[in-house]
């Protein structure tokens, strides 16, 4: 489909790795079905994201399936070198972003490629406002689980009594969800949490979500069937959630248009190739979680003593915390970043020691790899409960971190009495995940329905604007 004839969708993403990955993957999925997709984010990640994706900003982009993916960043001046604290950063992101997004929409219209739909995400609630103000249909991409959406929705509307920090054994019971303790609830809802501002931003999205024509969720119907079924009966009624996931790597177009802001280390896959099947412990706590020096040392000694080869992602800012004299001895590999989708799909990986971020959760589900769940904050707490207690594909690793606990958790998930059952459950969920995004699968049908609707609306608008004969 020619670029000038393809309906144009603009994706505006919060400039964090955990938001960029699913948004780019969604961009590729809808582009593959015939749309022109422009991916946008704050100027603060312009250079890194353009370099990681291999796509120059402002150009025609690259072909993906029957459509194209291109980049065009917001001129919000966050790349001017000014040092801001978190609250200042978020304020500037909104104030500069509102003006820049409105200008970007005007530029696209003047260039002859008007935007047919703007897709934002929960950390940018103002994107929906700008779209509504300019008369462009909007969508929201929920980048966490449907279960976490339900928890936030009930909290924002005061529909349930939530466990308190001093609440002892109190449990939260919501429709379609298992009973949850204080430790299982997203920590951004805790008043004392240092990053509670992120929880406040997500709740802001609920206040204007009614302006969105579509609310997508990076999940799939089979994974969260009960909560998807229960939400429509809640009063006030939530927006309809449309599952379009799992949005994991390797779909549609292989390596095209990647968004890793940290360069993946060379040699990861070659090193895995040299290991025996189902032997490697893969450990990664994502792009944001930071451990104390003591916890890093305990993790290091725990992995080294587990008796298995391990591939451990330790970001550059954390590597100085590795214990002095820590020697890998040929059994382990420490890297600053990895191509995680390829790592988890590798046949030599036995388990994944993970912080349980939702992207990592879906990637390990899609790959069929059991987990050692070590959540830190936010939705990771809820994701860990589901991985271990509901899906049955792993074990918990509790804080404070101790080397003996690391070793015991790895042993339990790889060779313990329940290891075979966990592996079988993981394989089963992998089949369900891949089936959902396969042609004709549950999520694929939802994506196609969105593409069809955007195309229909775009054709209708073109017909209205066409000069009378």
XYZ file of C-alpha atoms in Angstrom:
469
model
C 0.000 0.000 0.000
C 1.407 3.392 -0.928
C 2.298 5.669 1.973
C -0.022 8.471 0.844
C -2.986 6.049 0.630
C -2.462 4.247 3.939
C -4.408 5.360 7.018
C -1.983 7.044 9.414
C -1.727 6.141 13.107
C 0.458 8.102 15.533
C 1.818 6.302 18.610
C 3.041 8.573 21.445
C 5.104 6.742 24.025
C 6.433 7.523 27.501
C 10.256 7.639 27.105
C 11.029 4.573 29.203
C 12.236 1.178 28.004
C 9.290 -0.706 29.494
C 6.853 1.476 27.540
C 8.833 1.737 24.309
C 9.100 -2.004 23.696
C 5.361 -2.871 23.643
C 4.458 0.298 21.737
C 7.007 -0.458 19.005
C 5.813 -4.031 18.788
C 2.224 -2.835 18.468
C 3.363 -0.393 15.784
C 4.866 -3.235 13.774
C 1.792 -5.416 14.140
C -0.631 -2.796 12.846
C 1.782 -1.602 10.157
C 2.097 -5.170 8.902
C -1.647 -5.092 8.182
C -1.381 -2.034 5.945
C -1.131 1.130 8.051
C 1.372 3.962 8.033
C 2.542 4.189 11.665
C 4.507 7.086 13.101
C 6.181 6.381 16.449
C 6.815 9.413 18.628
C 8.267 10.131 22.052
C 9.996 12.907 23.941
C 13.053 14.505 22.382
C 15.047 13.151 25.321
C 15.232 9.702 23.670
C 15.388 10.909 20.055
C 18.990 9.966 19.332
C 19.045 6.683 21.247
C 15.772 5.419 19.836
C 16.579 6.410 16.261
C 19.920 4.625 16.576
C 18.425 1.521 18.190
C 15.635 1.265 15.652
C 17.787 1.974 12.627
C 15.146 4.426 11.405
C 15.995 8.095 10.840
C 13.597 10.562 12.430
C 11.359 12.497 10.075
C 11.934 10.302 7.041
C 9.723 7.859 5.180
C 10.547 5.038 7.600
C 10.873 1.383 6.699
C 8.464 -1.149 5.206
C 6.888 -3.586 7.652
C 4.546 -6.090 6.056
C 2.019 -4.171 3.943
C 2.668 -0.868 5.727
C 5.471 1.321 7.049
C 6.901 2.398 10.406
C 8.524 5.813 10.771
C 9.678 8.103 13.623
C 8.902 11.738 14.352
C 9.774 13.024 17.823
C 8.095 15.680 19.958
C 9.865 19.029 20.050
C 9.384 19.336 23.832
C 12.915 20.626 24.613
C 13.615 17.939 27.210
C 16.909 17.310 25.421
C 18.328 20.740 26.278
C 20.489 19.414 29.107
C 18.469 20.929 31.956
C 18.683 18.827 35.130
C 15.202 18.038 36.523
C 13.975 15.967 39.444
C 11.234 13.414 38.785
C 8.342 15.803 39.424
C 9.944 18.537 37.315
C 10.649 16.061 34.548
C 7.032 14.866 34.466
C 5.706 18.446 34.520
C 7.944 19.434 31.597
C 7.026 16.240 29.776
C 3.368 17.300 29.942
C 3.641 21.053 29.415
C 6.103 20.764 26.550
C 4.466 17.615 25.233
C 0.977 19.086 24.912
C 2.197 21.935 22.703
C 4.565 19.694 20.720
C 1.931 17.031 20.055
C -0.609 19.576 18.788
C 2.077 21.013 16.492
C 3.033 17.538 15.262
C -0.576 16.742 14.366
C -0.812 20.008 12.401
C 2.436 19.273 10.539
C 1.225 15.850 9.473
C -2.058 17.289 8.216
C -0.230 19.999 6.255
C 2.130 17.356 4.789
C -0.841 15.445 3.380
C -0.789 12.546 5.825
C -3.409 13.498 8.454
C -3.455 11.324 11.551
C -6.474 8.991 11.724
C -5.828 7.884 15.321
C -3.486 8.824 18.176
C -2.436 6.045 20.576
C -1.028 7.037 23.977
C -0.217 5.092 27.119
C -1.017 5.392 30.846
C 2.030 7.473 31.784
C 0.943 10.166 29.284
C -2.728 10.809 30.115
C -2.596 14.233 28.438
C -2.144 12.639 24.995
C -5.832 11.679 25.005
C -6.759 15.291 25.875
C -4.726 16.748 23.001
C -6.224 14.281 20.525
C -9.746 15.134 21.693
C -9.052 18.875 21.466
C -7.879 18.515 17.864
C -10.713 16.221 16.807
C -8.543 13.154 16.195
C -9.817 9.777 17.480
C -7.703 8.441 20.346
C -6.755 5.099 21.815
C -4.906 4.079 24.981
C -2.385 1.240 25.082
C -2.445 -0.261 28.580
C 1.066 -1.712 28.963
C 0.361 -3.709 32.127
C -1.920 -6.664 32.808
C -5.703 -6.657 32.763
C -5.555 -7.701 36.420
C -3.538 -4.595 37.295
C -5.955 -2.460 35.265
C -8.807 -3.827 37.381
C -6.923 -3.082 40.612
C -6.214 0.520 39.579
C -9.784 1.001 38.354
C -11.257 -0.193 41.647
C -8.825 2.006 43.573
C -9.473 5.130 41.457
C -13.247 4.782 41.895
C -13.193 3.769 45.571
C -14.842 0.424 44.835
C -12.899 -1.720 47.299
C -11.110 -1.575 50.641
C -7.408 -2.003 49.962
C -4.990 -3.646 52.399
C -2.891 -1.174 54.394
C 0.790 -1.389 55.222
C -0.171 -2.224 58.811
C -3.128 -4.377 57.779
C -1.709 -7.744 58.816
C -3.355 -10.606 56.912
C -6.045 -8.478 55.206
C -6.885 -9.589 51.660
C -8.145 -7.685 48.633
C -10.898 -9.510 46.765
C -11.966 -8.238 43.347
C -14.173 -9.825 40.652
C -12.245 -12.265 38.489
C -9.080 -12.040 40.598
C -7.635 -14.248 43.326
C -7.504 -12.870 46.852
C -4.421 -10.672 47.204
C -2.380 -9.606 50.188
C -0.802 -6.198 50.710
C 2.395 -7.540 49.104
C 0.530 -8.503 45.911
C -0.981 -5.051 45.222
C 0.894 -2.651 42.881
C 3.179 -0.719 45.188
C 2.530 2.619 43.444
C -0.749 2.668 45.404
C 1.087 2.645 48.720
C 1.182 6.184 50.223
C 4.779 5.792 51.389
C 6.115 4.579 48.019
C 8.866 6.919 46.726
C 7.499 6.697 43.153
C 3.827 7.029 44.055
C 3.666 9.787 41.421
C 3.529 7.065 38.747
C 0.429 5.630 40.383
C -1.096 9.110 40.403
C -0.361 9.492 36.680
C -2.031 6.172 35.907
C -5.118 7.222 37.851
C -5.195 10.452 35.836
C -5.618 8.279 32.764
C -8.789 6.778 34.219
C -10.269 10.252 34.536
C -10.058 10.914 30.793
C -10.167 7.391 29.380
C -13.755 8.013 28.302
C -12.326 10.218 25.534
C -10.641 7.187 23.950
C -12.382 5.197 21.211
C -10.260 2.111 21.953
C -8.451 0.830 25.065
C -5.945 -1.864 24.171
C -4.224 -4.115 26.664
C -0.966 -5.965 26.152
C -2.403 -9.317 27.174
C -4.492 -12.056 25.619
C -7.942 -13.382 26.351
C -6.820 -16.879 27.281
C -4.296 -15.658 29.864
C -6.685 -13.462 31.874
C -10.048 -14.877 30.926
C -11.708 -14.422 34.338
C -10.783 -10.763 34.817
C -11.677 -9.847 31.220
C -15.081 -11.481 31.797
C -15.662 -9.805 35.185
C -14.847 -6.183 34.305
C -18.001 -5.394 32.250
C -20.169 -6.085 35.327
C -18.326 -3.533 37.503
C -20.151 -0.286 38.346
C -19.251 2.299 37.164
C -18.555 0.310 34.034
C -14.921 0.383 32.883
C -14.070 0.935 29.225
C -13.958 -2.202 27.135
C -10.449 -3.611 27.178
C -9.306 -5.072 23.864
C -6.525 -7.673 24.262
C -3.929 -7.366 21.494
C -0.982 -9.207 23.057
C 1.324 -10.660 23.907
C 3.460 -8.015 22.225
C 6.765 -9.847 22.341
C 9.878 -9.777 20.180
C 10.286 -11.725 16.989
C 6.795 -11.100 15.611
C 6.015 -10.162 12.039
C 9.377 -8.791 10.950
C 12.173 -10.366 12.956
C 14.835 -7.869 13.988
C 13.465 -4.814 12.138
C 12.797 -1.677 14.207
C 14.134 -2.576 17.639
C 13.954 -0.112 20.522
C 16.654 -1.091 23.029
C 17.964 2.152 24.544
C 20.946 0.226 25.965
C 23.061 -1.579 23.371
C 22.793 -5.340 23.696
C 26.111 -7.093 24.222
C 27.636 -8.949 21.314
C 28.166 -12.643 21.828
C 25.186 -13.495 24.053
C 23.621 -15.895 21.591
C 26.968 -17.414 20.587
C 27.736 -18.056 24.259
C 24.346 -19.722 24.707
C 25.013 -21.866 21.638
C 27.964 -23.408 23.467
C 25.858 -24.529 26.473
C 23.861 -27.720 26.903
C 20.060 -27.747 26.498
C 18.023 -26.381 29.436
C 21.090 -25.643 31.551
C 21.406 -21.819 31.686
C 20.002 -19.504 34.340
C 19.117 -16.192 32.695
C 18.914 -13.304 35.187
C 17.745 -9.772 34.455
C 15.991 -7.151 36.569
C 15.130 -4.855 33.661
C 16.073 -1.311 32.792
C 15.042 0.533 35.986
C 15.363 -1.684 39.082
C 18.514 -0.951 41.088
C 19.771 -3.240 43.851
C 21.952 -2.266 46.777
C 25.598 -3.298 46.706
C 24.810 -5.949 49.324
C 21.989 -7.401 47.219
C 24.180 -7.443 44.102
C 26.828 -9.370 46.017
C 24.269 -11.885 47.302
C 22.895 -12.353 43.789
C 26.410 -12.847 42.411
C 27.364 -15.478 44.961
C 23.972 -17.170 44.682
C 24.208 -17.529 40.907
C 27.832 -18.653 41.087
C 27.009 -21.344 43.652
C 23.947 -22.718 41.828
C 26.101 -25.111 39.819
C 24.737 -23.981 36.447
C 25.951 -21.653 33.694
C 24.312 -18.259 33.974
C 23.795 -15.231 31.779
C 23.316 -12.171 33.999
C 22.283 -8.716 32.803
C 23.980 -6.133 35.014
C 23.497 -2.600 33.728
C 26.592 -0.379 33.400
C 25.528 1.739 36.401
C 25.338 -1.397 38.562
C 28.477 -3.233 37.437
C 30.745 -1.334 39.878
C 28.721 -2.998 42.668
C 29.839 -6.494 41.672
C 31.790 -7.976 44.572
C 35.522 -7.461 44.460
C 37.272 -10.478 43.049
C 34.061 -11.921 41.596
C 35.322 -14.359 38.965
C 33.038 -16.005 36.447
C 35.421 -18.863 35.801
C 33.966 -19.612 32.382
C 30.618 -20.696 33.830
C 28.917 -17.313 33.753
C 28.578 -14.316 31.468
C 27.770 -10.790 32.708
C 26.487 -8.338 30.109
C 25.129 -4.760 30.282
C 22.063 -5.644 28.190
C 20.795 -8.578 26.154
C 18.484 -9.294 23.231
C 16.018 -10.759 25.739
C 13.502 -12.140 23.266
C 16.229 -14.176 21.547
C 17.741 -15.262 24.869
C 14.464 -16.560 26.279
C 13.726 -18.417 23.046
C 17.113 -20.179 23.155
C 16.901 -23.935 23.901
C 19.754 -23.805 26.439
C 17.858 -21.473 28.828
C 16.420 -23.391 31.796
C 14.841 -20.563 33.808
C 14.524 -16.803 34.077
C 15.307 -14.929 37.302
C 13.165 -11.861 36.710
C 11.817 -8.716 38.376
C 8.445 -9.627 36.798
C 7.910 -6.457 34.808
C 4.958 -7.044 32.488
C 7.078 -7.103 29.314
C 9.396 -9.698 30.820
C 6.408 -11.617 32.154
C 4.824 -11.864 28.709
C 8.151 -12.668 27.047
C 8.798 -15.587 29.385
C 5.202 -16.813 28.991
C 5.547 -16.672 25.199
C 8.899 -18.467 25.346
C 7.670 -21.163 27.747
C 10.470 -20.567 30.286
C 9.859 -21.102 34.045
C 10.709 -18.258 36.413
C 12.302 -17.309 39.683
C 10.110 -14.320 40.572
C 11.890 -11.473 42.364
C 9.584 -8.408 42.116
C 10.666 -5.006 43.412
C 7.791 -2.526 43.044
C 4.877 -1.346 40.927
C 2.893 -3.960 39.023
C 5.775 -6.430 39.386
C 4.291 -7.505 42.737
C 0.998 -8.526 41.122
C 2.702 -10.112 38.098
C 4.825 -12.310 40.373
C 1.755 -13.637 42.162
C 0.147 -14.604 38.861
C 3.278 -16.241 37.464
C 3.788 -18.396 40.540
C 0.379 -18.940 42.129
C -1.991 -18.746 39.146
C 0.004 -19.898 36.116
C 2.155 -22.326 38.079
C 5.371 -21.630 36.188
C 7.805 -20.612 38.902
C 8.786 -19.920 42.484
C 9.081 -16.797 44.624
C 12.407 -15.303 45.689
C 11.778 -13.048 48.687
C 13.625 -10.005 49.936
C 15.971 -9.441 51.648
C 18.077 -11.248 49.090
C 20.336 -14.011 50.379
C 22.707 -16.162 48.333
C 21.314 -19.371 49.795
C 17.803 -18.347 48.759
C 18.971 -17.624 45.203
C 20.586 -21.038 44.960
C 17.556 -22.811 46.446
C 15.099 -20.993 44.155
C 17.114 -21.859 41.039
C 17.321 -25.485 42.147
C 13.568 -25.627 42.862
C 12.570 -24.360 39.420
C 15.098 -26.424 37.464
C 15.476 -29.706 39.333
C 13.089 -29.722 42.297
C 10.019 -31.960 42.778
C 7.741 -29.465 40.961
C 10.180 -28.529 38.194
C 8.669 -30.833 35.560
C 5.159 -29.556 36.293
C 6.334 -25.938 36.048
C 8.040 -26.667 32.739
C 4.905 -28.357 31.388
C 2.735 -25.427 32.479
C 5.174 -23.001 30.849
C 5.040 -24.922 27.562
C 1.237 -24.932 27.666
C 1.032 -21.180 28.218
C 3.576 -20.617 25.463
C 1.309 -22.426 23.023
C -1.663 -20.313 24.111
C 0.326 -17.065 23.796
C 1.579 -17.836 20.312
C -1.846 -19.008 19.243
C -3.388 -15.679 20.302
C -1.162 -13.659 17.936
C -1.090 -16.178 15.093
C -3.262 -15.381 12.050
C -6.871 -15.771 13.143
C -5.969 -15.972 16.858
C -7.903 -14.029 19.482
C -5.539 -11.040 19.650
C -4.842 -11.045 15.925
C -8.576 -10.711 15.233
C -8.753 -7.703 17.558
C -5.797 -6.036 15.821
C -7.383 -6.644 12.428
C -10.702 -5.206 13.617
C -8.901 -2.015 14.739
C -7.071 -1.682 11.423
C -10.337 -2.200 9.539
C -12.142 0.419 11.640
C -9.365 3.019 11.308
C -9.298 2.416 7.560
C -13.085 2.771 7.309
C -13.037 6.049 9.268
C -10.147 7.402 7.197
C -11.980 6.624 3.957
C -15.094 8.320 5.306
C -13.173 11.466 6.185
C -11.475 11.535 2.780
C -14.878 11.279 1.106
C -16.215 14.185 3.188
C -13.223 16.358 2.327
C -13.220 15.531 -1.390
C -14.323 18.462 -3.582
C -17.781 18.159 -5.071
C -17.871 17.264 -8.764
